[in-house]
Coordinates of C-alpha atoms and ligand atoms in Angstrom, one line a residue:
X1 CA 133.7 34.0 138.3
X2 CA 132.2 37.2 138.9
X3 CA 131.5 40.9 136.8
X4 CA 131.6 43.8 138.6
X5 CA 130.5 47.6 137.8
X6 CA 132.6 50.0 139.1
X7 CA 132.7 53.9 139.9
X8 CA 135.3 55.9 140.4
X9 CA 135.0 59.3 141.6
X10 CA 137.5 60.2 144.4
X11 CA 139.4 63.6 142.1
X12 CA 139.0 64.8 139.0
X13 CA 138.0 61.6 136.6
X14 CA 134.9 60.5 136.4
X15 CA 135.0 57.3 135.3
X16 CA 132.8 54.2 135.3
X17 CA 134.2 50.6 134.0
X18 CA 132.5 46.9 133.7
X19 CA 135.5 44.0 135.1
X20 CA 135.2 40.7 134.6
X21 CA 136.7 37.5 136.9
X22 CA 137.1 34.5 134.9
X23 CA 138.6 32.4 137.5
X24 CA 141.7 32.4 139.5
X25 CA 145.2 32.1 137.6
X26 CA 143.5 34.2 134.7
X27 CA 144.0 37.9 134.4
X28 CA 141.1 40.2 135.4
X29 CA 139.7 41.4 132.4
X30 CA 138.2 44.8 131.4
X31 CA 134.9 44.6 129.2
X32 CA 134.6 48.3 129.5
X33 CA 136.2 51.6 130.8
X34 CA 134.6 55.2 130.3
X35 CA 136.3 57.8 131.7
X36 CA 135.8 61.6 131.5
X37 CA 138.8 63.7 132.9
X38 CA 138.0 66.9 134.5
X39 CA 142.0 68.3 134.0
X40 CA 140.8 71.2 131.1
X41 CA 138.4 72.5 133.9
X42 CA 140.2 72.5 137.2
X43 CA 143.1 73.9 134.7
X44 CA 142.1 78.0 134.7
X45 CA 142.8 77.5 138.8
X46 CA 146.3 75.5 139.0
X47 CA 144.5 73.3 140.8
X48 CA 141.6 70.9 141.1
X49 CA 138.4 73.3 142.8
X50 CA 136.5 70.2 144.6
X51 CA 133.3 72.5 144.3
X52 CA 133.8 72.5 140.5
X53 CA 134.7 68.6 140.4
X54 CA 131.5 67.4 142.7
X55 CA 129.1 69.3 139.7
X56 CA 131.3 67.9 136.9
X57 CA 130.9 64.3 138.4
X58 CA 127.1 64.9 139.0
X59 CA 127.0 66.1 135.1
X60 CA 129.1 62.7 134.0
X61 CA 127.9 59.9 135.8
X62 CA 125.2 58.9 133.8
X63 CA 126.9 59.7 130.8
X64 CA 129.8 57.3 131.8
X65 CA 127.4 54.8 133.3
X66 CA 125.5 54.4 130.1
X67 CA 129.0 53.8 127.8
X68 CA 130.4 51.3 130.3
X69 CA 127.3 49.2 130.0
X70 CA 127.0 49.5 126.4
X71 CA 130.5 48.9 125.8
X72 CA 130.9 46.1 127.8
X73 CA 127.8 44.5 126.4
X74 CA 126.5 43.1 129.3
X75 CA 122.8 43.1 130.8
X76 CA 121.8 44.1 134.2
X77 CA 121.7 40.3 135.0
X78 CA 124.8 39.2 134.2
X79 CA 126.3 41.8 137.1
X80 CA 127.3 40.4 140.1
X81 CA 128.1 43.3 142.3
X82 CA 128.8 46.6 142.1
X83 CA 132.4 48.2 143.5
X84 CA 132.9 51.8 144.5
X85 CA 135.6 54.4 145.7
X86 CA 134.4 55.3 149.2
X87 CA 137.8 56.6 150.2
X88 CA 140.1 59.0 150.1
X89 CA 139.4 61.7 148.0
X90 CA 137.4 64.6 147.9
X91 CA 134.0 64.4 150.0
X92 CA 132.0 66.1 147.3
X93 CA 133.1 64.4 144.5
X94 CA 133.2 60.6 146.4
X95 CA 129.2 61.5 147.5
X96 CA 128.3 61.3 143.9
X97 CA 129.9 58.1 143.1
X98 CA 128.6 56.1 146.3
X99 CA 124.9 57.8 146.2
X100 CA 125.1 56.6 142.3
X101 CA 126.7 52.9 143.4
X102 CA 124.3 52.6 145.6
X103 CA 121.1 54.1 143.9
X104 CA 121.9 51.7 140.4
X105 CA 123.1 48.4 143.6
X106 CA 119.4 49.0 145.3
X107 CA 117.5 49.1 142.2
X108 CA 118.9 46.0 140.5
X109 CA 119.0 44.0 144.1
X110 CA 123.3 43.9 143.8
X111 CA 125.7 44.2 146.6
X112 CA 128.0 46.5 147.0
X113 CA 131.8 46.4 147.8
X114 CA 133.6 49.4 149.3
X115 CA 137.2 50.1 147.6
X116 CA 140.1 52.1 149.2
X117 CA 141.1 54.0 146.1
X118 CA 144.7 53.6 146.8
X119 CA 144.2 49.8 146.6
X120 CA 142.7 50.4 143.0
X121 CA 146.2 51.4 142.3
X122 CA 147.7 48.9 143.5
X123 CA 145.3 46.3 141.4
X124 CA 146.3 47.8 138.4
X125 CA 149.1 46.1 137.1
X126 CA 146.3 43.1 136.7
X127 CA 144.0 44.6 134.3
X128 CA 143.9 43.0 131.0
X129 CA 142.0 44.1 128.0
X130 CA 141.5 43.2 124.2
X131 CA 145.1 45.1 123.1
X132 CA 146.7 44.4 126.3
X133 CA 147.0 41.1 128.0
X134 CA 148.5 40.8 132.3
X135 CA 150.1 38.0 132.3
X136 CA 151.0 38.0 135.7
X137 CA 149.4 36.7 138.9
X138 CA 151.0 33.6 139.1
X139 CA 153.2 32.6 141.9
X140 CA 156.2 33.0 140.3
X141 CA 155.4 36.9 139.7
X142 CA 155.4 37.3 143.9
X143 CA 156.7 38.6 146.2
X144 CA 156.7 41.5 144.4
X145 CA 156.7 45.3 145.1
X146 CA 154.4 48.1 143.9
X147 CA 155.8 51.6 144.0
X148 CA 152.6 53.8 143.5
X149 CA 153.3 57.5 142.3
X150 CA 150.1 59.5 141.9
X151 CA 149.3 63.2 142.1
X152 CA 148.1 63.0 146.0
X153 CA 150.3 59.6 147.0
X154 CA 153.4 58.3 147.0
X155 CA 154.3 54.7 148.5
X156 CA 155.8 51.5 148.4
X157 CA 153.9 48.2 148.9
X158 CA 155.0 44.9 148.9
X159 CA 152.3 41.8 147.6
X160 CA 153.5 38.5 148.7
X161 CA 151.2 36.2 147.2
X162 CA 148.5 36.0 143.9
X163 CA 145.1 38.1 144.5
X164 CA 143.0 35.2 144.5
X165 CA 144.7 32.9 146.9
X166 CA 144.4 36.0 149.4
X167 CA 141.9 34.8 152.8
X168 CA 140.1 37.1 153.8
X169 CA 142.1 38.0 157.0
X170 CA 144.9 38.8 154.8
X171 CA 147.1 41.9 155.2
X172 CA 145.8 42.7 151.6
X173 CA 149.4 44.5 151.0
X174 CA 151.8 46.3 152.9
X175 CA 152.9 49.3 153.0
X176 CA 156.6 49.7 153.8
X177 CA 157.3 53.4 153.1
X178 CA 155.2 56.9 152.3
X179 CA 156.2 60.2 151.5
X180 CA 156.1 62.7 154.6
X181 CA 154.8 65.4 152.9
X182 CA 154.5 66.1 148.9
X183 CA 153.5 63.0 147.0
X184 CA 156.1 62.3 143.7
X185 CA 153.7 63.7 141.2
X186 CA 152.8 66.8 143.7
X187 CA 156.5 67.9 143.3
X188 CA 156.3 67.5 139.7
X189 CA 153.1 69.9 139.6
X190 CA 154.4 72.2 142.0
X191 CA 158.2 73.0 140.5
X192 CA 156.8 73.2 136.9
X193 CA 153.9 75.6 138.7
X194 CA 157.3 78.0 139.5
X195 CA 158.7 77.5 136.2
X196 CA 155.8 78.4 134.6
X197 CA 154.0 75.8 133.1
X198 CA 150.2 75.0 132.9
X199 CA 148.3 72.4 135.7
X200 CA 149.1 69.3 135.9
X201 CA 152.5 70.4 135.1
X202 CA 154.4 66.8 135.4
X203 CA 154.3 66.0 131.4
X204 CA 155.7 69.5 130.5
X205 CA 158.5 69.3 133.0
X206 CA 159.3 65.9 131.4
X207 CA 159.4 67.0 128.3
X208 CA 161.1 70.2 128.8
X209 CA 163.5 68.0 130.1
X210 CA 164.6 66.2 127.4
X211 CA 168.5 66.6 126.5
X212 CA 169.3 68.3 129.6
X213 CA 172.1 67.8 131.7
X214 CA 170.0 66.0 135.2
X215 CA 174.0 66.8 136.7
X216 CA 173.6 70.4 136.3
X217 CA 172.0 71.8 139.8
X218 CA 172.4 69.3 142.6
X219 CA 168.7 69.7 144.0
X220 CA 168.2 67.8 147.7
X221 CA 167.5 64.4 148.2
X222 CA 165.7 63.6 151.4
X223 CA 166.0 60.5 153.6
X224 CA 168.4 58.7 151.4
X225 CA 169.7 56.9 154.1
X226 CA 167.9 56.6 157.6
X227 CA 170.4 54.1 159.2
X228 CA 168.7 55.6 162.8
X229 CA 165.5 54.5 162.3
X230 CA 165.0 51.9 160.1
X231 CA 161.8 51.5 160.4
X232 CA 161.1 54.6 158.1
X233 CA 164.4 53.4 155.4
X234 CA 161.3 53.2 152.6
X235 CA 160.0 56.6 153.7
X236 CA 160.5 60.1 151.2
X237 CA 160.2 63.4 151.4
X238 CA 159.6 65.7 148.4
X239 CA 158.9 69.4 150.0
X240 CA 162.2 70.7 150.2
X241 CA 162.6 70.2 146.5
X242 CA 160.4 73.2 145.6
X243 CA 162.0 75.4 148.5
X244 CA 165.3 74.5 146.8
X245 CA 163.6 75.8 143.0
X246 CA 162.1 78.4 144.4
X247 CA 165.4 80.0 146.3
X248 CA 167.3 79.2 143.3
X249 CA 165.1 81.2 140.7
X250 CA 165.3 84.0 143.3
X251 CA 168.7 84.1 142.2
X252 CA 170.6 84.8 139.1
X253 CA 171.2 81.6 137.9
X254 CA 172.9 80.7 134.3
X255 CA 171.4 77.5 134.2
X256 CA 169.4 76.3 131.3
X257 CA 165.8 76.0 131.5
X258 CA 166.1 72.6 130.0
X259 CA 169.0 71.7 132.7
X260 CA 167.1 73.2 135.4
X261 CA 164.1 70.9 134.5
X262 CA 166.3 67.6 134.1
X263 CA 167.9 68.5 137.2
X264 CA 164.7 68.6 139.0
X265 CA 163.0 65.8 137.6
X266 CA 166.3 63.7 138.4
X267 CA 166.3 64.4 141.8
X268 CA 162.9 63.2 142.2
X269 CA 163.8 60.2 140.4
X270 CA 166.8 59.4 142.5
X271 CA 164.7 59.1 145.6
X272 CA 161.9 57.1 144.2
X273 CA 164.8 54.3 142.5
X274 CA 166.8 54.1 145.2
X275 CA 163.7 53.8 147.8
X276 CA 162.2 51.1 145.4
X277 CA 165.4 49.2 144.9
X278 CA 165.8 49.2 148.5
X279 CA 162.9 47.4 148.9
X280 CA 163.3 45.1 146.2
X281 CA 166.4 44.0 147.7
X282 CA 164.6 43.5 151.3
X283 CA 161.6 42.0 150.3
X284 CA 163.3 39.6 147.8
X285 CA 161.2 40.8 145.2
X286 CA 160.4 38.9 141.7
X287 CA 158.7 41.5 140.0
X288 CA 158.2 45.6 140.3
X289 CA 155.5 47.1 139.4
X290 CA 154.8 51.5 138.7
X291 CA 151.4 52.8 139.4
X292 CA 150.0 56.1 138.6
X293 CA 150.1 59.2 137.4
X294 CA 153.7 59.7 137.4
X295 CA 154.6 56.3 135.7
X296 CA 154.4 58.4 132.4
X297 CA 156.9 60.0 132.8
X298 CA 159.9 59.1 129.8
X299 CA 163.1 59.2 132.2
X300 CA 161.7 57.5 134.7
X301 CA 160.7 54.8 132.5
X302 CA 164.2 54.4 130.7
X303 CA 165.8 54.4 134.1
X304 CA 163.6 51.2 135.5
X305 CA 164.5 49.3 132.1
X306 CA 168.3 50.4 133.1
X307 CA 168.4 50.2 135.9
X308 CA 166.3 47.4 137.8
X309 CA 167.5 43.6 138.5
X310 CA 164.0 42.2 138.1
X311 CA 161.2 42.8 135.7
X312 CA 159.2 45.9 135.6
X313 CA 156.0 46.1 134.8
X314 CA 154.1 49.0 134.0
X315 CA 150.5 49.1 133.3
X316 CA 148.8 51.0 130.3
X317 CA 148.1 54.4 130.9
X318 CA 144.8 54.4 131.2
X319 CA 145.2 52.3 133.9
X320 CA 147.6 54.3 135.9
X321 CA 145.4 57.6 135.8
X322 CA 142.5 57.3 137.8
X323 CA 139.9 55.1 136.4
X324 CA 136.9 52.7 137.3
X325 CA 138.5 49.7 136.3
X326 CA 140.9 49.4 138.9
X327 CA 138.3 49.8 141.3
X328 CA 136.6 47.1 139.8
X329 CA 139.5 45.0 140.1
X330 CA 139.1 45.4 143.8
X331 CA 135.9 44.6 143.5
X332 CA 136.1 41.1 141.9
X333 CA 139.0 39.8 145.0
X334 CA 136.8 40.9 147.6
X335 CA 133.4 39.0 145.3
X336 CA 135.7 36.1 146.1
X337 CA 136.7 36.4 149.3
X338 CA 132.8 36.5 150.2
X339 CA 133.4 40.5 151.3
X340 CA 130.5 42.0 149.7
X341 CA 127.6 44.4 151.5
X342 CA 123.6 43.7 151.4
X343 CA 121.5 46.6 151.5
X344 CA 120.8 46.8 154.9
X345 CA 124.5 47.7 155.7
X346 CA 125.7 49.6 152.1
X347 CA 122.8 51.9 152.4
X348 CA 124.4 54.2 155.4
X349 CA 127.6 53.8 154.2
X350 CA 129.4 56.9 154.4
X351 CA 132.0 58.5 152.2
X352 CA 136.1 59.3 153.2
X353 CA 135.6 58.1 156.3
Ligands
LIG401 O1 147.4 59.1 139.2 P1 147.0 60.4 138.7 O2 146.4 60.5 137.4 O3 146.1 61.2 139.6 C1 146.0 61.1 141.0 O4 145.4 60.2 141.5 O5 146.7 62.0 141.7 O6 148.4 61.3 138.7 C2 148.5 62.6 138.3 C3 150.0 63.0 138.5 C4 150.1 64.5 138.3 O7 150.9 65.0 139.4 C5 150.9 64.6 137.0 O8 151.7 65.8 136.9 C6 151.7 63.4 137.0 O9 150.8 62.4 137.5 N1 152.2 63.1 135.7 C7 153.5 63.1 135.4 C8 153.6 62.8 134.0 N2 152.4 62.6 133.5 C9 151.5 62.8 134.6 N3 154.6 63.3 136.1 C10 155.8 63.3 135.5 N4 156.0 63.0 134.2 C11 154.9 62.7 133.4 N5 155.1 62.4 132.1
LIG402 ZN1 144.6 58.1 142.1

C-alpha cells in the first residue's frame, strides 16, 4: 500500500497526478491527474522551443500541484513518497519538476523516487481510474509486449511477469527493438509539416486520411526483414519516409491529398504491425499493449483489433500523452521494491543524466 505524488515535466505537459497502490493483484489507481499541455504555445514555432517550455513549466507547477492535491483529496500525511521524471527530456523543463519534487519531498520529510520517463510509458496500460478500470496485472496477462509510439520514442518492450512480483534486481523490461532515427509519431509531425498542416501534425494527417486509398503511393518501409542481423529484426527506421514525401511533392504528382496522406500514414503503420507481431510471435506474448502519443491514431487502432492474435489493450488517452500519473505508477513499484531515496542522496540529484 502506498500513495505517491508525482511530477511530470520532461516536454511540453506539465502535469502533476496523486497514484494510489492498494496492494498487489489490484490495479494502480489514479486519485488525481492535472495536466496543462503546452501544444498551443510551442505551436507558432513547428516545434516545441525548450526555452519557452522551462518558463511555461515554472508558471504551471504550482497550479497543477494545488489541483492534484485537491482532487485527489488526500492530506500531506497520507503521502508516502513522492515520484519524479529525472530523465530524458529537455534539461530546462526536467529542472523544474525535480527542484519542485524535491523542494515539496524536503519540506514534508518524503522520499523521493527517480523515474525514467520512458518507463512511465510503459506503466501505463496499469492505470485505473473511476470511469476506467485495468484489469490486467495478473499472470495470465504476461509475457506480454508493449510497443511505445511517442513523439521523441519509438520501441518495443517485452514484460514477462506482474509489476509487483518484480525483485528489485529485475530487468524491469526489455527492450527488443528502437527506431534508428525518427520516432513513429516524429514521422507523423514531420510529413504532415510538408503537407502543410499545423504542429503536432499526427491527428490531421489521420484525419485527412480518412477514405483514402493507403495503396496509392508505395512509400518505403525500412528494415522489414533483417535476416543478417537478427539481433536488430525489432529495430525501425522512419527517416527515409519524409525524403520519399518530400521528392515526391517536388514532382508533379496526380495523387490525391487524401491518398497521399493514407499512403503515408500506412506505411508507417506497416512497419510498426509487422515489428510488433514479430515480437509477439517470439516472445510468446499474451497480451499487446500501445503506448503514447501515436496510439490515437484511428487506422492504427482498427488495424490492431484486425489484425492481432492476442488482445490489445490500449490505455485512455490521457494516459498515453505525457502525464504525472504514469510517473506515479513507477513510483508505487519501486515504494515496493524498497527503491526510494532519503534526503541525503535525492537532494544532488541531477536531471537527464
Ligand atoms: O506521447 P506524446 O503525447 O508526446 C511525447 O512524449 O512525444 O506523443 C505525441 C505524438 C506526436 O508526434 C503526435 O503527432 C502524435 O503523438 N499523435 C498522433 C495522433 N495523435 C497524436 N499520430 C498519429 N495519429 C494521431 N491521431
Ligand atoms: Zn512521453
Amino acid at each position: 500500500m502506498a500513495v505517491v505524488l508525482a511530477f511530470e515535466s520532461s516536454c511540453d505537459e506539465c502535469s502533476v497526478a496523486v497514484v494510489e497502490n492498494c496492494g498487489p493483484g489490484t490495479p494502480l489507481l489514479v486519485r488525481s491527474v492535472a495536466t496543462y499541455s503546452q501544444i498551443d504555445l510551442h505551436r507558432p514555432y513547428g516545434g516545441v522551443v525548450p526555452e519557452i517550455a522551462a518558463r511555461n513549466h515554472l508558471d504551471q507547477i504550482i497550479p497543477m500541484l494545488d489541483q492534484a492535491l485537491v482532487e485527489a483529496g488526500v492530506s500531506v500525511s497520507q503521502i508516502d513518497a513522492v515520484a519524479v521524471t529525472v530523465k530524458p527530456g529537455l534539461v530546462g523543463p526536467l529542472l523544474v519538476g525535480l527542484t519542485s519534487a524535491k523542494a515539496w519531498a524536503y519540506v514534508h520529510q518524503k522520499p523521493l523516487i527517480p523515474v525514467h520517463h520512458l518507463e512511465g510509458h510503459l506503466m501505463s496500460p496499469f492505470l485505473s481510474d473511476a470511469r476506467h478500470s485495468a484489469d490486467l496485472n495478473t499472470q495470465s496477462d504476461f509475457p506480454a509486449v508493449v510497443c511505445l509510439v511517442s513523439g521523441g520514442h519509438t520501441q518495443i518492450h517485452a514484460i514477462t511477469k506482474p509489476l509487483f512480483e518484480w525483485a528489485e534486481t529485475d530487468l524491469e523490461t526489455t527492450c527488443l527493438g528502437r527506431s534508428r532515427d525518427d520516432a513513429a509519431g516524429e514521422a507523423f509531425d514531420k510529413t504532415a509539416k510538408l503537407l502543410g498542416f499545423p504542429y503536432p501534425g499526427g491527428k490531421y494527417l489521420d484525419q485527412a486520411a480518412k477514405g483514402g486509398n493507403p495503396k496509392a503511393v508505395p512509400f518505403p518501409r525500412a528494415l522489414m526483414s533483417s535476416p543478417d542481423h537478427p539481433e536488430f529484426q525489432f529495430d525501425m527506421s522512419f527517416s527515409g519516409l519524409k525524403t520519399a514525401v518530400a521528392t515526391l511533392l517536388k514532382t508533379s504528382t496526380s495523387v490525391t491529398p487524401t491518398d497521399l496522406c493514407a499512403s503515408i500514414q500506412e506505411a508507417i503503420l506497416d512497419v510498426l504491425i509487422h515489428k510488433s507481431l514479430r515480437a509477439v510471435k517470439d516472445i510468446r506474448a499474451r497480451r499487446f499493449f500501445v503506448v503514447g502519443g501515436v496510439a490515437a491514431n484511428s487506422r492504427l487502432r482498427q488495424r490492431l483489433q484486425a489484425e492481432f492474435p492476442i488482445p490489445v489493450t490500449i490505455p485512455p488517452l490521457a494516459y498515453c500523452t505525457d502525464n504525472a500519473a504514469m510517473i506515479g505508477a513507477v513510483g508505487c513499484v519501486r515504494w515496493a521494491q524498497g527503491r526510494i531515496l532519503s534526503a541525503q542522496d535525492y537532494l544532488t540529484l541531477k536531471a537527464g543524466l
